[in-house]
Amino acid sequence: MDRYFSCKDIYRMLSGYIDDEIDTMVREIMEEHIKECERCLSLLHTLEKTIVFSRETHRRKKVPERFVKKVYYEIRIRYKR
Amino acid sequence: MTNTDGEAVLVERAKNGDMKAFEDLIKITSGRIYNLGLRMLHNKEDAADIMQETYIAAYENLPKFKGTSSFSTWLYRIATNFALMKMRKEKGRKVSEERLKDISKNLYNTAINDWTDSPVDHLKKQELKTALDKAIESLPPKYRSVFVLHDIEGLPIAEVADILSISKAAVKTRSHRSRLYLREKLSEYFKESGVKNLIRT
Ligand SMILES: [Zn+2]
């Protein structure tokens, strides 16, 4: 196996890397590249941070009670026998 | 899902016409369904609409629920379909699929700044959310739904594929393109807001 990846190869695989969907052996070759390549490292960091920010800014909010009550009500008037 | 057994019991009872059991199911799952709508549409009223449509559809289709997937996955599928319908009616401009495909191809010729060390205080965080939401909203529905389910809801690729009835490979591709696009938008944001422009060569 060719133990070398170009930057373009890395770009394609970064999400798989983040999702842990890459085989250990391929992962190791990726890591060798990233360690030496500042661009790919920055790309990995910013891509990971994009996901972290997306989660942090969309934390779960409490459902307003009135919305749940409305659902109960709508179902009761439709289906109550 | 911590409550699958309890859910299964309630589903059985609800199938036999126990209205109270169905209301308990709503109580247990409404937080997730409401937030899914909120995360897809960024709007409380839309999220409430989606929640209501989801539970009415679930109630009507309950006899058809076979339990091959969990009840909450089944609800997610219904809710996601209603969310997709709403997204498709949105008027705002969407980024083209061509452009999303090109991002990864053009990365090689793009400057990449590492802004991850930029400080984001409380005030900046709100601004960041606004910028991010705008970018998420400009994703076409089939990309936005994958991004929300996988990266915000945190569902595994296989479950997202199941909810959307698409292949795992399609989930991976759409997820990757969405992430790269949002990363690019955040890079623009950090550059413009000049939080701290790290000069890297
Ligand atoms: Zn590289």
XYZ file of N, CA and C and ligand atoms in Angstrom:
847
model
N 0.824 -1.206 0.000
C 0.000 0.000 0.000
C 0.860 1.259 0.000
N 0.407 2.214 -0.770
C 1.111 3.485 -0.864
C 0.933 4.255 0.440
N 2.008 4.408 1.187
C 1.868 5.085 2.479
C 2.008 6.597 2.333
N 1.209 7.154 1.448
C 1.291 8.591 1.261
C -0.048 9.147 0.823
N -0.471 10.241 1.411
C -1.690 10.919 0.985
C -1.357 12.349 0.601
N -1.972 12.839 -0.458
C -1.823 14.247 -0.813
C -2.832 15.058 0.003
N -2.684 16.383 -0.008
C -3.641 17.246 0.692
C -5.059 16.972 0.195
N -5.187 16.799 -1.121
C -6.522 16.568 -1.694
C -7.152 15.285 -1.166
N -6.334 14.266 -0.993
C -6.852 13.023 -0.391
C -7.380 13.308 1.014
N -6.592 14.078 1.748
C -6.962 14.387 3.133
C -8.283 15.165 3.180
N -8.405 16.174 2.283
C -9.640 16.972 2.277
C -10.864 16.079 2.175
N -10.765 15.080 1.328
C -11.905 14.208 1.076
C -12.258 13.349 2.296
N -11.240 13.069 3.103
C -11.452 12.103 4.189
C -11.644 12.724 5.568
N -11.555 14.058 5.653
C -11.564 14.673 6.981
C -12.839 14.405 7.793
N -13.991 14.410 7.117
C -15.226 14.146 7.865
C -15.253 12.707 8.374
N -14.785 11.798 7.537
C -14.691 10.400 7.966
C -13.770 10.269 9.156
N -12.706 11.057 9.129
C -11.750 11.064 10.239
C -12.427 11.559 11.519
N -13.151 12.661 11.403
C -13.839 13.228 12.566
C -14.902 12.258 13.095
N -15.598 11.583 12.171
C -16.656 10.652 12.575
C -16.123 9.280 12.988
N -14.816 9.136 12.914
C -14.192 7.866 13.266
C -14.695 6.724 12.364
N -14.754 7.031 11.084
C -15.243 6.051 10.104
C -14.088 5.523 9.253
N -12.858 5.806 9.671
C -11.690 5.447 8.856
C -10.921 4.312 9.551
N -10.492 3.344 8.770
C -9.690 2.235 9.320
C -8.453 2.747 10.038
N -8.053 2.010 11.042
C -6.886 2.408 11.837
C -5.651 2.657 10.972
N -5.406 1.781 9.993
C -4.198 1.908 9.208
C -4.211 3.180 8.359
N -5.352 3.436 7.730
C -5.489 4.641 6.902
C -5.398 5.879 7.792
N -6.008 5.767 8.948
C -5.988 6.843 9.923
C -4.556 7.239 10.288
N -3.736 6.218 10.482
C -2.338 6.488 10.836
C -1.604 7.223 9.718
N -1.869 6.829 8.488
C -1.219 7.512 7.350
C -1.710 8.965 7.274
N -3.023 9.142 7.532
C -3.571 10.509 7.550
C -2.869 11.347 8.615
N -2.720 10.751 9.783
C -2.107 11.493 10.890
C -0.669 11.899 10.591
N 0.040 11.000 9.886
C 1.418 11.333 9.493
C 1.434 12.587 8.616
N 0.478 12.650 7.690
C 0.402 13.818 6.799
C 0.040 15.081 7.590
N -1.004 14.952 8.394
C -1.528 16.124 9.107
C -0.487 16.715 10.065
N 0.260 15.842 10.658
C 1.314 16.267 11.572
C 2.315 17.194 10.885
N 2.555 16.911 9.604
C 3.566 17.646 8.847
C 2.991 18.812 8.048
N 1.652 18.869 7.951
C 1.049 19.825 7.020
C 0.148 20.802 7.763
N 0.578 22.043 7.811
C -0.142 23.035 8.595
C -1.533 23.331 8.028
N -1.624 23.325 6.693
C -2.936 23.573 6.051
C -3.966 22.523 6.453
N -3.578 21.289 6.335
C -4.518 20.217 6.667
C -4.854 20.225 8.157
N -3.868 20.570 8.968
C -4.108 20.646 10.404
C -5.115 21.765 10.713
N -4.908 22.941 10.084
C -5.840 24.059 10.281
C -7.235 23.702 9.794
N -7.268 23.010 8.683
C -8.553 22.612 8.128
C -9.275 21.663 9.091
N -8.536 20.709 9.604
C -9.126 19.769 10.567
C -9.638 20.508 11.808
N -8.804 21.392 12.353
C -9.208 22.139 13.558
C -10.465 22.965 13.325
N -10.479 23.695 12.195
C -11.615 24.586 11.953
C -12.891 23.785 11.621
N -12.693 22.643 10.987
C -13.855 21.802 10.678
C -14.451 21.233 11.976
N -13.579 20.789 12.864
C -14.057 20.283 14.157
C -14.749 21.381 14.955
N -14.140 22.566 14.915
C -14.692 23.687 15.672
C -16.051 24.122 15.105
N -16.214 23.993 13.803
C -17.500 24.317 13.172
C -18.614 23.453 13.776
N -18.301 22.182 13.964
C -19.287 21.266 14.545
C -19.544 21.620 16.015
N -18.458 21.897 16.738
C -18.597 22.260 18.155
C -19.457 23.519 18.309
N -19.171 24.538 17.501
C -19.958 25.776 17.560
C -21.425 25.507 17.219
N -21.637 24.682 16.204
C -23.017 24.395 15.799
C -23.787 23.760 16.952
N -23.136 22.885 17.671
C -23.788 22.252 18.827
C -23.997 23.237 19.958
N -22.944 23.985 20.249
C -23.011 24.923 21.379
C -24.066 25.997 21.197
N -24.277 26.413 19.952
C -25.247 27.489 19.726
C -26.661 26.935 19.519
N -26.806 25.615 19.558
C -28.137 25.017 19.405
C -28.446 24.054 20.537
N -28.126 24.465 21.736
C -28.428 23.607 22.878
C -29.928 23.425 22.989
N -30.305 22.276 23.547
C -31.724 21.952 23.641
C -32.473 22.949 24.532
N -33.595 23.433 24.041
C -34.411 24.363 24.811
C -35.639 23.638 25.343
N -36.186 24.157 26.425
C -37.377 23.547 27.004
C -38.579 23.842 26.098
N -39.428 22.857 25.906
C -40.629 23.096 25.090
C -41.585 23.932 25.915
N -42.082 25.047 25.381
C -43.093 25.803 26.126
C -44.314 24.917 26.395
N -44.750 24.922 27.629
C -45.849 24.052 28.060
C -47.097 24.247 27.187
N -47.331 25.509 26.771
C -48.537 25.770 25.991
C -48.537 25.007 24.659
N -47.354 24.782 24.092
C -47.282 24.037 22.831
C -47.672 22.568 23.030
N -47.222 22.009 24.158
C -47.537 20.596 24.433
C -49.031 20.457 24.725
N -49.572 21.386 25.526
C -51.003 21.369 25.850
C -51.844 21.444 24.582
N -51.381 22.270 23.648
C -52.108 22.420 22.380
C -52.149 21.088 21.616
N -51.046 20.371 21.654
C -51.001 19.071 20.967
C -52.001 18.102 21.626
N -51.986 18.035 22.962
C -52.949 17.185 23.685
C -54.369 17.526 23.234
N -54.637 18.828 23.235
C -55.973 19.321 22.915
C -56.376 18.911 21.501
N -55.487 19.150 20.532
C -55.798 18.845 19.132
C -56.078 17.355 18.942
N -55.335 16.540 19.647
C -55.541 15.100 19.491
C -56.844 14.669 20.166
N -57.106 15.259 21.341
C -58.357 14.912 22.036
C -59.594 15.290 21.222
N -59.610 16.504 20.676
C -60.831 16.873 19.932
C -60.983 16.051 18.659
N -59.879 15.587 18.120
C -59.991 14.777 16.897
C -60.395 13.331 17.168
N -59.837 12.770 18.224
C -59.945 11.305 18.340
C -60.646 10.784 19.588
N -61.023 11.691 20.498
C -61.670 11.214 21.726
C -62.983 10.514 21.400
N -63.068 9.252 21.896
C -64.318 8.534 21.643
C -65.268 8.658 22.843
N -31.201 6.928 23.662
C -32.542 6.596 24.190
C -32.396 5.748 25.437
N -32.838 6.274 26.556
C -32.694 5.542 27.814
C -33.965 4.796 28.153
N -35.022 5.160 27.463
C -36.339 4.784 27.939
C -37.083 3.832 27.003
N -36.320 3.104 26.191
C -36.927 2.340 25.113
C -37.958 1.330 25.608
N -37.643 0.642 26.713
C -38.595 -0.356 27.223
C -39.902 0.296 27.638
N -39.766 1.373 28.409
C -40.951 2.101 28.840
C -41.760 2.583 27.645
N -41.020 3.056 26.635
C -41.672 3.526 25.412
C -42.469 2.415 24.738
N -41.849 1.247 24.642
C -42.501 0.118 23.963
C -43.814 -0.258 24.658
N -43.801 -0.230 25.986
C -45.018 -0.545 26.751
C -46.101 0.495 26.454
N -45.696 1.760 26.483
C -46.656 2.838 26.210
C -47.199 2.745 24.783
N -46.326 2.394 23.837
C -46.770 2.269 22.445
C -47.827 1.174 22.340
N -47.596 0.039 22.989
C -48.578 -1.054 22.969
C -49.930 -0.593 23.507
N -49.866 0.107 24.652
C -51.113 0.581 25.263
C -51.815 1.604 24.380
N -51.026 2.503 23.794
C -51.613 3.517 22.919
C -52.263 2.872 21.697
N -51.624 1.821 21.189
C -52.200 1.094 20.043
C -53.552 0.497 20.377
N -53.720 0.132 21.663
C -55.007 -0.415 22.097
C -56.007 0.666 22.495
N -55.696 1.909 22.095
C -56.664 2.976 22.301
C -56.535 3.741 23.609
N -55.443 3.522 24.324
C -55.238 4.234 25.598
C -54.670 5.637 25.308
N -55.571 6.626 25.369
C -55.196 8.007 25.068
C -54.147 8.533 26.041
N -54.293 8.153 27.310
C -53.347 8.617 28.330
C -51.927 8.116 28.016
N -51.831 6.883 27.542
C -50.512 6.334 27.185
C -49.893 7.142 26.048
N -50.717 7.535 25.082
C -50.182 8.347 23.979
C -49.726 9.706 24.498
N -50.478 10.270 25.425
C -50.059 11.554 26.006
C -48.744 11.419 26.776
N -48.573 10.279 27.427
C -47.283 10.048 28.101
C -46.143 9.955 27.090
N -46.422 9.346 25.948
C -45.403 9.281 24.892
C -45.048 10.684 24.408
N -46.058 11.520 24.285
C -45.808 12.914 23.885
C -44.927 13.589 24.932
N -45.298 13.370 26.199
C -44.536 13.997 27.287
C -43.061 13.595 27.224
N -42.818 12.312 26.988
C -41.441 11.799 26.971
C -40.649 12.309 25.766
N -41.304 12.420 24.616
C -40.563 12.686 23.371
C -40.663 14.127 22.865
N -41.582 14.926 23.415
C -41.833 16.251 22.834
C -40.605 17.162 22.862
N -39.750 17.014 23.883
C -38.546 17.836 23.956
C -37.683 17.639 22.724
N -37.494 16.365 22.361
C -36.645 16.073 21.214
C -37.286 16.542 19.906
N -38.585 16.304 19.781
C -39.255 16.661 18.527
C -39.328 18.184 18.350
N -39.639 18.886 19.446
C -39.683 20.353 19.372
C -38.315 20.916 18.982
N -37.279 20.412 19.628
C -35.937 20.921 19.339
C -35.455 20.572 17.942
N -35.881 19.425 17.443
C -35.547 19.079 16.060
C -36.113 20.142 15.111
N -37.373 20.517 15.331
C -38.008 21.549 14.513
C -37.298 22.883 14.655
N -36.947 23.200 15.893
C -36.256 24.462 16.174
C -34.902 24.504 15.467
N -34.208 23.389 15.492
C -32.883 23.328 14.887
C -32.949 23.334 13.358
N -34.031 22.809 12.823
C -34.164 22.799 11.356
C -34.664 24.151 10.842
N -35.624 24.768 11.573
C -36.271 25.976 11.049
C -35.910 27.273 11.783
N -35.292 27.164 12.970
C -34.865 28.340 13.745
C -36.016 29.257 14.117
N -37.160 28.669 14.426
C -38.332 29.497 14.675
C -39.325 28.715 15.534
N -39.756 29.328 16.649
C -40.606 28.625 17.621
C -41.942 28.176 17.052
N -42.569 29.060 16.261
C -43.895 28.732 15.727
C -43.812 27.545 14.763
N -42.797 27.571 13.903
C -42.612 26.445 12.983
C -42.347 25.156 13.761
N -41.527 25.275 14.809
C -41.216 24.088 15.617
C -42.481 23.539 16.276
N -43.355 24.453 16.763
C -44.616 24.024 17.382
C -45.534 23.375 16.344
N -45.583 23.944 15.146
C -46.387 23.358 14.055
C -45.921 21.947 13.722
N -44.608 21.823 13.564
C -44.041 20.518 13.207
C -44.366 19.490 14.282
N -44.248 19.923 15.543
C -44.538 19.017 16.652
C -45.992 18.551 16.582
N -46.895 19.492 16.384
C -48.315 19.132 16.332
C -48.624 18.206 15.154
N -48.118 18.555 13.979
C -48.348 17.712 12.796
C -47.773 16.310 13.003
N -46.600 16.277 13.651
C -45.940 14.985 13.882
C -46.797 14.071 14.764
N -47.310 14.611 15.884
C -48.068 13.751 16.802
C -49.432 13.361 16.235
N -50.034 14.254 15.452
C -51.307 13.872 14.827
C -51.061 12.745 13.818
N -50.012 12.913 12.986
C -49.680 11.859 12.010
C -49.299 10.565 12.729
N -48.559 10.696 13.830
C -48.150 9.497 14.576
C -49.364 8.786 15.147
N -50.290 9.558 15.676
C -51.492 8.956 16.257
C -52.281 8.204 15.190
N -52.425 8.825 14.041
C -53.184 8.185 12.960
C -52.495 6.944 12.401
N -51.164 6.989 12.387
C -50.429 5.872 11.774
C -49.932 4.843 12.775
N -50.303 5.042 14.018
C -49.839 4.141 15.075
C -50.101 2.663 14.764
N -51.265 2.321 14.208
C -51.489 0.900 13.889
C -50.463 0.348 12.900
N -49.864 1.255 12.084
C -48.881 0.805 11.096
C -47.468 0.731 11.666
N -47.293 1.245 12.882
C -45.957 1.219 13.481
C -45.632 -0.197 13.939
N -44.595 -0.795 13.292
C -44.301 -2.209 13.540
C -43.186 -2.414 14.562
N -42.526 -1.337 14.942
C -41.453 -1.473 15.915
C -40.146 -2.016 15.340
N -39.976 -1.953 14.004
C -38.692 -2.373 13.426
C -37.594 -1.359 13.758
N -37.971 -0.081 13.850
C -37.050 0.902 14.415
C -37.680 1.372 15.726
N -36.921 2.122 16.536
C -37.503 2.561 17.803
C -38.582 3.607 17.541
N -39.473 3.775 18.511
C -40.544 4.753 18.377
C -39.979 6.148 18.125
N -38.892 6.495 18.819
C -38.368 7.850 18.622
C -37.753 8.035 17.237
N -37.120 6.975 16.691
C -36.612 7.077 15.313
C -37.777 7.281 14.344
N -38.851 6.538 14.603
C -40.053 6.658 13.767
C -40.611 8.080 13.838
N -40.668 8.647 15.045
C -41.139 10.035 15.215
C -40.217 11.021 14.505
N -38.911 10.803 14.659
C -37.934 11.659 13.991
C -38.184 11.671 12.488
N -38.502 10.475 11.952
C -38.720 10.375 10.509
C -39.931 11.214 10.095
N -41.002 11.102 10.863
C -42.214 11.877 10.561
C -41.917 13.377 10.683
N -41.287 13.752 11.790
C -41.008 15.171 12.038
C -40.077 15.754 10.978
N -39.070 14.969 10.580
C -38.131 15.441 9.564
C -38.853 15.692 8.239
N -39.802 14.811 7.912
C -40.565 15.022 6.674
C -41.376 16.305 6.712
N -41.990 16.592 7.851
C -42.726 17.863 7.960
C -41.763 19.050 7.903
N -40.607 18.907 8.533
C -39.620 19.992 8.499
C -39.138 20.232 7.061
N -38.912 19.136 6.326
C -38.470 19.263 4.934
C -39.516 19.990 4.088
N -40.793 19.672 4.338
C -41.856 20.361 3.587
C -41.824 21.860 3.843
N -41.628 22.237 5.099
C -41.555 23.669 5.438
C -40.337 24.328 4.804
N -39.203 23.636 4.872
C -37.979 24.203 4.293
C -38.151 24.470 2.795
N -38.822 23.541 2.133
C -38.974 23.681 0.678
C -39.837 24.879 0.296
N -40.636 25.358 1.257
C -41.464 26.537 0.978
C -40.750 27.850 1.302
N -39.575 27.756 1.907
C -38.863 28.974 2.292
C -38.485 29.805 1.075
N -38.471 31.132 1.294
C -38.194 32.023 0.171
C -36.716 32.369 0.030
N -35.981 32.258 1.144
C -34.581 32.682 1.122
C -33.738 31.934 0.098
N -32.716 32.601 -0.362
C -31.822 31.989 -1.355
C -31.022 30.850 -0.750
N -30.857 29.803 -1.527
C -30.063 28.657 -1.094
C -28.789 28.575 -1.922
N -27.769 28.070 -1.305
C -26.530 27.855 -2.038
C -26.753 26.680 -2.999
N -26.184 26.757 -4.178
C -26.446 25.702 -5.173
C -25.642 24.448 -4.846
N -26.172 23.333 -5.336
C -25.484 22.069 -5.100
C -24.116 22.062 -5.803
N -24.062 22.711 -6.953
C -22.793 22.816 -7.685
C -21.714 23.455 -6.818
N -22.120 24.542 -6.179
C -21.189 25.285 -5.336
C -20.733 24.408 -4.156
N -21.669 23.645 -3.586
C -21.308 22.772 -2.465
C -20.307 21.701 -2.914
N -20.522 21.195 -4.130
C -19.603 20.184 -4.667
C -18.219 20.776 -4.904
N -18.208 22.053 -5.334
C -16.934 22.687 -5.694
C -16.056 23.020 -4.504
N -16.665 23.193 -3.343
C -15.869 23.634 -2.193
C -14.688 22.711 -1.943
N -14.973 21.411 -1.906
C -13.862 20.500 -1.612
C -12.835 20.486 -2.746
N -13.311 20.681 -3.984
C -12.377 20.708 -5.114
C -11.479 21.942 -5.054
N -12.068 23.062 -4.623
C -11.320 24.321 -4.645
C -10.497 24.578 -3.387
N -10.645 23.703 -2.412
C -9.939 23.933 -1.150
C -8.444 24.156 -1.344
N -7.916 23.443 -2.327
C -6.480 23.483 -2.540
C -5.980 24.892 -2.849
N -6.877 25.680 -3.464
C -6.477 27.037 -3.846
C -7.016 28.098 -2.892
N -7.476 27.677 -1.753
C -8.053 28.614 -0.792
C -7.093 28.821 0.376
N -7.043 30.062 0.855
C -6.255 30.310 2.062
C -6.981 29.696 3.249
N -6.249 29.031 4.098
C -6.894 28.432 5.265
C -6.287 29.017 6.530
N -7.111 29.786 7.227
C -6.652 30.373 8.483
C -7.222 29.578 9.641
N -6.403 29.396 10.634
C -6.901 28.704 11.819
C -7.429 29.740 12.802
N -8.753 29.807 12.891
C -9.369 30.800 13.779
C -9.836 30.158 15.090
N -9.415 28.934 15.325
C -9.968 28.229 16.488
C -9.502 28.812 17.822
N -8.422 29.615 17.777
C -7.971 30.232 19.020
C -8.629 31.584 19.280
N -9.445 32.029 18.315
C -10.100 33.327 18.499
C -11.026 33.290 19.692
N -10.909 34.281 20.577
C -11.779 34.275 21.749
C -13.223 34.586 21.358
N -14.151 33.850 21.917
C -15.563 34.108 21.656
C -16.246 34.312 23.003
N -16.476 35.585 23.336
C -17.130 35.841 24.621
C -18.640 35.733 24.464
N -19.340 36.014 25.542
C -20.781 35.808 25.548
C -21.501 36.587 24.443
N -21.084 37.847 24.299
C -21.728 38.701 23.300
C -21.445 38.206 21.889
N -20.198 37.866 21.665
C -19.783 37.347 20.368
C -20.520 36.059 20.029
N -20.837 35.309 21.058
C -21.483 34.022 20.838
C -22.853 34.197 20.177
N -23.581 35.225 20.600
C -24.889 35.492 20.011
C -24.735 35.877 18.538
N -23.720 36.699 18.301
C -23.437 37.139 16.937
C -23.036 35.950 16.054
N -22.258 35.096 16.657
C -21.798 33.899 15.964
C -22.981 32.996 15.621
N -23.898 32.865 16.571
C -25.094 32.041 16.342
C -25.902 32.583 15.160
N -26.043 33.914 15.135
C -26.789 34.539 14.037
C -26.125 34.238 12.692
N -24.802 34.381 12.649
C -24.073 34.117 11.407
C -24.202 32.644 11.010
N -24.102 31.788 11.999
C -24.166 30.356 11.743
C -25.567 29.938 11.294
N -26.581 30.467 11.965
C -27.961 30.135 11.585
C -28.259 30.565 10.153
N -27.763 31.746 9.803
C -27.975 32.238 8.450
C -27.338 31.280 7.432
N -26.152 30.826 7.773
C -25.455 29.887 6.879
C -26.191 28.546 6.815
N -26.649 28.059 7.954
C -27.376 26.778 7.983
C -28.654 26.901 7.161
N -29.334 28.047 7.298
C -30.577 28.261 6.550
C -30.345 28.331 5.039
N -29.133 28.701 4.640
C -28.891 28.779 3.201
C -28.511 27.418 2.600
N -28.392 26.413 3.442
C -28.159 25.059 2.919
C -29.451 24.516 2.312
N -29.379 23.886 1.146
C -30.587 23.265 0.580
C -31.143 22.221 1.563
N -32.490 22.034 1.574
C -33.117 21.133 2.553
C -32.434 19.779 2.725
N -32.046 19.146 1.641
C -31.481 17.799 1.798
C -30.098 17.798 2.457
N -29.420 18.937 2.431
C -28.155 19.061 3.148
C -28.405 19.484 4.592
N -29.310 20.444 4.757
C -29.581 20.960 6.102
C -30.102 19.859 7.020
N -30.988 19.022 6.472
C -31.556 17.955 7.304
C -30.457 16.998 7.774
N -29.530 16.672 6.890
C -28.426 15.786 7.285
C -27.557 16.465 8.338
N -27.229 17.723 8.112
C -26.369 18.423 9.066
C -27.014 18.484 10.454
N -28.287 18.847 10.502
C -28.974 18.964 11.797
C -29.048 17.602 12.490
N -29.451 16.578 11.759
C -29.609 15.263 12.388
C -28.268 14.699 12.857
N -27.264 14.817 12.020
C -25.971 14.207 12.343
C -25.142 15.059 13.305
N -24.973 16.339 12.982
C -24.041 17.143 13.776
C -24.675 17.896 14.937
N -25.935 18.251 14.844
C -26.537 18.965 15.973
C -27.281 17.985 16.877
N -28.137 17.156 16.300
C -28.802 16.130 17.115
C -27.807 15.059 17.578
N -26.731 14.919 16.830
C -25.707 13.945 17.209
C -26.070 12.498 16.901
N -26.960 12.283 15.932
C -27.354 10.911 15.597
C -26.292 10.253 14.717
N -26.067 8.944 14.916
C -25.090 8.244 14.079
C -25.520 8.189 12.605
N -24.530 8.031 11.722
C -24.774 8.035 10.283
C -25.862 7.036 9.881
N -25.827 5.841 10.453
C -26.796 4.804 10.073
C -28.228 5.232 10.419
N -28.386 5.888 11.563
C -29.732 6.315 11.954
C -30.227 7.465 11.068
N -29.319 8.368 10.718
C -29.696 9.463 9.815
C -30.135 8.893 8.467
N -29.398 7.892 7.984
C -29.736 7.244 6.718
C -31.130 6.612 6.812
N -31.403 5.978 7.938
C -32.694 5.332 8.169
C -33.829 6.369 8.199
N -33.615 7.461 8.939
C -34.638 8.505 9.055
C -34.959 9.125 7.696
N -33.912 9.371 6.891
C -34.118 10.060 5.623
C -34.337 9.105 4.446
N -34.278 7.800 4.718
C -34.380 6.791 3.650
C -33.393 7.044 2.520
N -32.147 7.300 2.884
C -31.075 7.437 1.897
C -29.918 6.530 2.336
N -28.936 6.354 1.451
C -27.824 5.465 1.802
C -26.876 6.137 2.794
N -26.093 5.324 3.482
C -25.096 5.878 4.398
C -24.070 6.710 3.627
N -23.735 6.260 2.414
C -22.772 7.010 1.590
C -23.309 8.409 1.282
N -24.620 8.505 1.022
C -25.218 9.819 0.735
C -25.175 10.709 1.983
N -25.411 10.106 3.147
C -25.327 10.889 4.392
C -23.921 11.448 4.553
N -22.927 10.596 4.322
C -21.533 11.030 4.500
C -21.172 12.172 3.545
N -21.574 12.029 2.285
C -21.255 13.067 1.300
C -21.921 14.389 1.667
N -23.216 14.323 1.970
C -23.929 15.569 2.294
C -23.397 16.192 3.574
N -23.055 15.351 4.536
C -22.524 15.851 5.800
C -21.193 16.577 5.563
N -20.326 15.943 4.789
C -19.008 16.516 4.535
C -19.114 17.866 3.806
N -19.943 17.900 2.773
C -20.099 19.155 2.020
C -20.707 20.251 2.888
N -21.685 19.890 3.719
C -22.308 20.894 4.592
C -21.294 21.450 5.577
N -20.517 20.564 6.164
C -19.505 21.010 7.127
C -18.496 21.948 6.482
N -18.018 21.566 5.285
C -17.028 22.405 4.605
C -17.606 23.778 4.273
N -18.873 23.782 3.859
C -19.526 25.051 3.537
C -19.661 25.927 4.784
N -20.130 25.343 5.879
C -20.308 26.119 7.107
C -18.956 26.582 7.658
N -17.952 25.733 7.512
C -16.606 26.116 7.935
C -16.137 27.349 7.174
N -16.419 27.338 5.866
C -16.040 28.478 5.035
C -16.766 29.747 5.485
N -18.063 29.601 5.787
C -18.853 30.760 6.233
C -18.323 31.285 7.566
N -17.979 30.379 8.462
C -17.424 30.814 9.748
C -16.066 31.487 9.551
N -15.271 30.986 8.615
C -13.972 31.609 8.328
C -14.180 33.044 7.860
N -15.187 33.242 6.989
C -15.514 34.607 6.532
C -15.919 35.464 7.718
N -16.738 34.882 8.601
C -17.203 35.620 9.768
C -16.026 36.062 10.632
N -15.127 35.170 10.897
C -13.997 35.519 11.762
C -13.076 36.538 11.090
N -12.961 36.437 9.794
C -12.134 37.371 9.061
C -12.746 38.776 9.135
N -14.072 38.838 8.886
C -14.759 40.126 8.896
C -14.811 40.748 10.279
N -15.131 39.921 11.253
C -15.249 40.470 12.601
C -13.864 40.775 13.164
N -12.840 40.318 12.453
C -11.469 40.641 12.823
C -11.115 40.284 14.246
N -11.763 39.245 14.758
C -11.544 38.863 16.150
C -10.054 38.744 16.434
N -9.407 38.041 15.591
C -7.959 37.933 15.704
C -7.540 37.212 14.455
N -6.934 37.948 13.567
C -6.587 37.301 12.312
C -5.225 36.646 12.425
N -5.277 35.366 12.583
C -4.032 34.644 12.709
C -3.380 34.576 11.338
N -2.210 35.091 11.259
C -1.544 35.027 9.975
C -0.686 33.773 9.914
N -1.098 32.933 9.027
C -0.347 31.694 8.841
C 0.040 31.579 7.394
N 1.229 31.144 7.165
C 1.609 30.972 5.762
C 1.933 29.521 5.475
Zn -1.948 18.636 3.616
